[in-house]
Structure formats: structure tokens, C-alpha cells
GROMACS .gro file of C-alpha atoms in nm:
model
  194
    1MET     CA    1  11.476  11.001  11.419
    2GLU     CA    2  11.262  10.714  11.297
    3ARG     CA    3  11.209  10.805  10.890
    4ASN     CA    4  11.055  10.661  10.545
    5ASN     CA    5  11.265  10.369  10.421
    6LEU     CA    6  10.982  10.264  10.122
    7TYR     CA    7  11.116  10.281   9.788
    8PRO     CA    8  10.831  10.430   9.608
    9ILE     CA    9  10.753  10.305   9.234
   10PHE     CA   10  10.452  10.317   9.026
   11LEU     CA   11  10.343  10.047   8.854
   12LYS     CA   12  10.153   9.983   8.535
   13ALA     CA   13   9.891   9.841   8.639
   14ARG     CA   14   9.714   9.734   8.319
   15SER     CA   15   9.986   9.524   8.262
   16LEU     CA   16   9.903   9.358   8.628
   17ASN     CA   17   9.679   9.157   8.759
   18VAL     CA   18   9.550   9.269   9.090
   19LEU     CA   19   9.261   9.042   9.300
   20ILE     CA   20   9.120   9.195   9.628
   21VAL     CA   21   9.017   9.031   9.857
   22GLY     CA   22   8.657   9.140  10.002
   23GLY     CA   23   8.328   9.372   9.893
   24GLY     CA   24   8.296   9.563  10.181
   25ASN     CA   25   8.326   9.968  10.215
   26VAL     CA   26   8.754   9.872  10.263
   27ALA     CA   27   8.743   9.690   9.952
   28GLU     CA   28   8.480   9.930   9.699
   29GLU     CA   29   8.721  10.230   9.817
   30LYS     CA   30   9.072   9.999   9.738
   31LEU     CA   31   8.856   9.999   9.394
   32THR     CA   32   8.851  10.356   9.366
   33PHE     CA   33   9.149  10.458   9.409
   34LEU     CA   34   9.291  10.127   9.197
   35LEU     CA   35   9.049  10.294   8.862
   36LYS     CA   36   9.086  10.645   8.986
   37SER     CA   37   9.464  10.589   8.932
   38SER     CA   38   9.486  10.269   8.638
   39PRO     CA   39   9.185  10.321   8.445
   40ASP     CA   40   9.269  10.031   8.250
   41ALA     CA   41   9.364   9.831   8.566
   42HIS     CA   42   9.266   9.444   8.555
   43ILE     CA   43   9.139   9.325   8.894
   44THR     CA   44   8.949   9.086   9.013
   45MET     CA   45   8.746   9.069   9.327
   46VAL     CA   46   8.623   8.800   9.518
   47SER     CA   47   8.372   8.811   9.799
   48PRO     CA   48   8.080   8.618   9.913
   49MET     CA   49   7.922   8.976   9.851
   50PHE     CA   50   7.903   9.306   9.679
   51ARG     CA   51   7.842   9.674   9.771
   52GLY     CA   52   7.569   9.861   9.492
   53GLY     CA   53   7.882  10.084   9.459
   54THR     CA   54   8.129   9.855   9.381
   55ILE     CA   55   7.909   9.614   9.073
   56GLU     CA   56   7.819   9.968   8.892
   57LEU     CA   57   8.256  10.021   8.930
   58ALA     CA   58   8.331   9.660   8.808
   59LYS     CA   59   8.106   9.789   8.509
   60LYS     CA   60   8.313  10.069   8.403
   61GLY     CA   61   8.676   9.909   8.411
   62CYS     CA   62   8.838   9.572   8.338
   63VAL     CA   63   8.697   9.452   8.700
   64THR     CA   64   8.584   9.094   8.727
   65LEU     CA   65   8.394   8.980   9.003
   66VAL     CA   66   8.399   8.575   9.184
   67ASP     CA   67   8.079   8.505   9.410
   68ASP     CA   68   8.271   8.322   9.663
   69VAL     CA   69   8.528   8.340   9.991
   70TYR     CA   70   8.852   8.366   9.977
   71LYS     CA   71   9.035   8.061   9.843
   72LYS     CA   72   9.427   8.026   9.732
   73LYS     CA   73   9.319   7.944   9.431
   74TYR     CA   74   9.270   8.290   9.332
   75LEU     CA   75   9.614   8.374   9.343
   76ILE     CA   76   9.694   8.177   9.045
   77GLY     CA   77   9.826   8.467   8.844
   78LYS     CA   78   9.769   8.789   8.997
   79HIS     CA   79  10.088   9.017   9.083
   80MET     CA   80   9.955   9.204   9.333
   81VAL     CA   81   9.725   9.101   9.642
   82VAL     CA   82   9.528   9.361   9.880
   83ALA     CA   83   9.292   9.170  10.145
   84THR     CA   84   9.022   9.414  10.306
   85THR     CA   85   8.832   9.145  10.450
   86ASP     CA   86   8.637   9.223  10.821
   87VAL     CA   87   8.766   8.885  10.941
   88PRO     CA   88   9.100   8.933  11.051
   89GLU     CA   89   9.213   8.531  10.991
   90VAL     CA   90   9.126   8.544  10.681
   91ASN     CA   91   9.316   8.832  10.596
   92VAL     CA   92   9.599   8.673  10.758
   93GLN     CA   93   9.576   8.351  10.596
   94VAL     CA   94   9.578   8.568  10.225
   95TRP     CA   95   9.926   8.718  10.381
   96LYS     CA   96  10.038   8.337  10.452
   97ASP     CA   97   9.969   8.271  10.122
   98CYS     CA   98  10.112   8.577   9.906
   99ARG     CA   99  10.467   8.510  10.165
  100ALA     CA  100  10.460   8.136   9.998
  101GLU     CA  101  10.387   8.212   9.670
  102ALA     CA  102  10.637   8.546   9.654
  103LYS     CA  103  10.346   8.755   9.537
  104LEU     CA  104  10.295   9.098   9.680
  105VAL     CA  105  10.034   9.155   9.892
  106ASN     CA  106   9.858   9.438  10.110
  107VAL     CA  107   9.622   9.374  10.416
  108ALA     CA  108   9.454   9.744  10.468
  109ASP     CA  109   9.458   9.916  10.770
  110ASN     CA  110   9.734   9.617  10.898
  111PRO     CA  111  10.061   9.715  10.819
  112PRO     CA  112  10.330   9.466  10.993
  113TYR     CA  113  10.109   9.217  10.743
  114CYS     CA  114  10.170   9.472  10.381
  115ASP     CA  115  10.475   9.465  10.132
  116PHE     CA  116  10.269   9.793  10.011
  117TYR     CA  117  10.095  10.087  10.126
  118MET     CA  118   9.843  10.225   9.862
  119GLY     CA  119   9.872  10.639   9.980
  120GLY     CA  120   9.747  10.993   9.854
  121ILE     CA  121   9.793  11.063   9.486
  122VAL     CA  122   9.778  11.361   9.296
  123THR     CA  123   9.758  11.336   8.933
  124LYS     CA  124   9.705  11.617   8.672
  125GLY     CA  125   9.797  11.516   8.330
  126ASN     CA  126  10.176  11.299   8.323
  127VAL     CA  127  10.224  11.400   8.654
  128LYS     CA  128  10.130  11.224   8.919
  129VAL     CA  129  10.282  11.253   9.298
  130ALA     CA  130  10.235  11.012   9.493
  131ILE     CA  131  10.209  11.028   9.949
  132SER     CA  132  10.318  10.783  10.192
  133THR     CA  133  10.327  10.829  10.602
  134ASN     CA  134  10.489  10.485  10.624
  135GLY     CA  135  10.169  10.366  10.719
  136LYS     CA  136  10.082  10.551  11.028
  137SER     CA  137   9.837  10.829  10.919
  138PRO     CA  138   9.641  10.807  10.577
  139THR     CA  139   9.460  11.084  10.687
  140THR     CA  140   9.783  11.303  10.676
  141ALA     CA  141   9.833  11.165  10.371
  142LYS     CA  142   9.450  11.294  10.232
  143ARG     CA  143   9.518  11.607  10.388
  144LEU     CA  144   9.869  11.613  10.187
  145ARG     CA  145   9.693  11.486   9.866
  146GLN     CA  146   9.455  11.736   9.853
  147PHE     CA  147   9.717  12.078   9.928
  148PHE     CA  148   9.921  11.906   9.605
  149GLU     CA  149   9.551  11.913   9.407
  150GLU     CA  150   9.543  12.286   9.528
  151VAL     CA  151   9.903  12.367   9.471
  152ILE     CA  152  10.005  12.207   9.148
  153PRO     CA  153   9.863  12.367   8.854
  154GLU     CA  154   9.595  12.239   8.602
  155ASN     CA  155   9.919  12.320   8.279
  156ILE     CA  156  10.181  12.123   8.459
  157ASP     CA  157  10.104  11.919   8.188
  158ASP     CA  158  10.188  12.160   7.889
  159LEU     CA  159  10.489  12.177   8.095
  160VAL     CA  160  10.579  11.866   8.087
  161LYS     CA  161  10.475  11.833   7.765
  162ASN     CA  162  10.677  12.118   7.595
  163LEU     CA  163  10.961  11.993   7.856
  164ASN     CA  164  10.974  11.675   7.603
  165GLU     CA  165  10.943  11.863   7.302
  166TYR     CA  166  11.269  12.002   7.342
  167ARG     CA  167  11.443  11.738   7.541
  168LYS     CA  168  11.422  11.540   7.174
  169THR     CA  169  11.578  11.797   7.037
  170ILE     CA  170  11.910  11.869   7.314
  171LYS     CA  171  12.250  11.744   7.122
  172GLY     CA  172  12.539  11.548   7.280
  173ASP     CA  173  12.525  11.190   7.544
  174PHE     CA  174  12.292  11.116   7.846
  175GLU     CA  175  12.553  11.322   8.086
  176GLU     CA  176  12.490  11.663   7.857
  177LYS     CA  177  12.116  11.640   7.799
  178VAL     CA  178  12.044  11.641   8.185
  179GLU     CA  179  12.306  11.852   8.242
  180THR     CA  180  12.129  12.087   7.983
  181LEU     CA  181  11.722  12.014   8.136
  182ASN     CA  182  11.844  12.112   8.460
  183GLU     CA  183  11.973  12.415   8.392
  184PHE     CA  184  11.705  12.514   8.225
  185THR     CA  185  11.482  12.391   8.448
  186LYS     CA  186  11.652  12.475   8.792
  187GLY     CA  187  11.423  12.840   8.752
  188LEU     CA  188  11.083  12.610   8.847
  189ILE     CA  189  11.211  12.576   9.245
  190GLN     CA  190  11.406  12.898   9.299
  191LYS     CA  191  11.215  13.052   9.553
  192ARG     CA  192  11.090  13.363   9.503
  193GLU     CA  193  11.238  13.680   9.625
  194SER     CA  194  11.021  13.914   9.884
   0.00000   0.00000   0.00000
């Protein structure tokens, strides 16, 4: 049976420099989700044209729009790159350039040219859930995101904050603290008896 072997991580995007190559619908979608999840992300977009919505989004975040075609020089100082153009040769060149410079790259809608996928994300205060379908079905990830947005209570952040305060009062070493918190929180996931 096939399984998802991706390793999920949560990046502090404000500490990274992100490049989006392209200015069309897909680029705007990637920018929208990046800013929704990390409003303080540092993003540069390179394209000979930008949609009106992209220009408006850029004003709300730390986004630099560069009116130009892709050139390798735009990778300088970037940690993560997303290629979204409608020209496959440009996207593959971005991928090749990123491979040569050991930069993480995602070529939109082209899994063989992706080091990472931008999955569905649910955020409720300090709680964030990321959903991946291993690049196989973004629509399924979207539906799962909608499901979790509805079932995770809005006050989950209160629980997180209260547990953080409680954690500070627990005595003992790391292992003892983990055991105490595990015991305290196990009721959160126990199935209710009918």
C-alpha cells in the first residue's frame, strides 16, 4: 500500500525569504495562502505582469513585486521558491537552478519538481493543522481543511494557553512533565460512550 512519506514542518516564514515566479492566478493563490498563514512572510514575486488582486495583496504584506522575466539572479538570498508560470520550460529552469543552489522549490501542479507541497491549512489561534495528500489530490486537502475548520472549536486556543500556563507549574524533569501533561490531556481524545 502506498503511503505519504513527506515530513511535515512548520516554517517561521518571517525568518525566510520566499520567491514566487509568476504573476497569474496560481501565483496569486500561492501568495494568498502564504500571507493567510504567515502575514509577516518576506516574499518577492517576479513576473512581467501581475493581476490586480496580487498588487492589492502585496500592499498588505511584506511583498516586493519585480516587473521582469525570471532570471537566476533572483534566487540570491532566497530560501524557498515557488514557480507558477504557464511556461513549462521556465518552471523547469527554476527547478534546475534551485537544485544547483540547494534551495527548496515547488513547481505548482508538477509533483516531480517539488521539494515540498503547500497543503491545506487550518488555523485556530495557536493551533495549526496542515493537511497533505502527497500531491495527489489538492481538492481532497481542501475538503479536509473545510471539515477541520468546522470541527475544531474556536476556543481551542484557550485550552492551549491554559495548558501552557499549567505546564509552567509542573515540577520535575522533561520526562515527568510530559507524563503529567499526557495524563491530564488524555480525556481530550477519549471516545465518548454512547
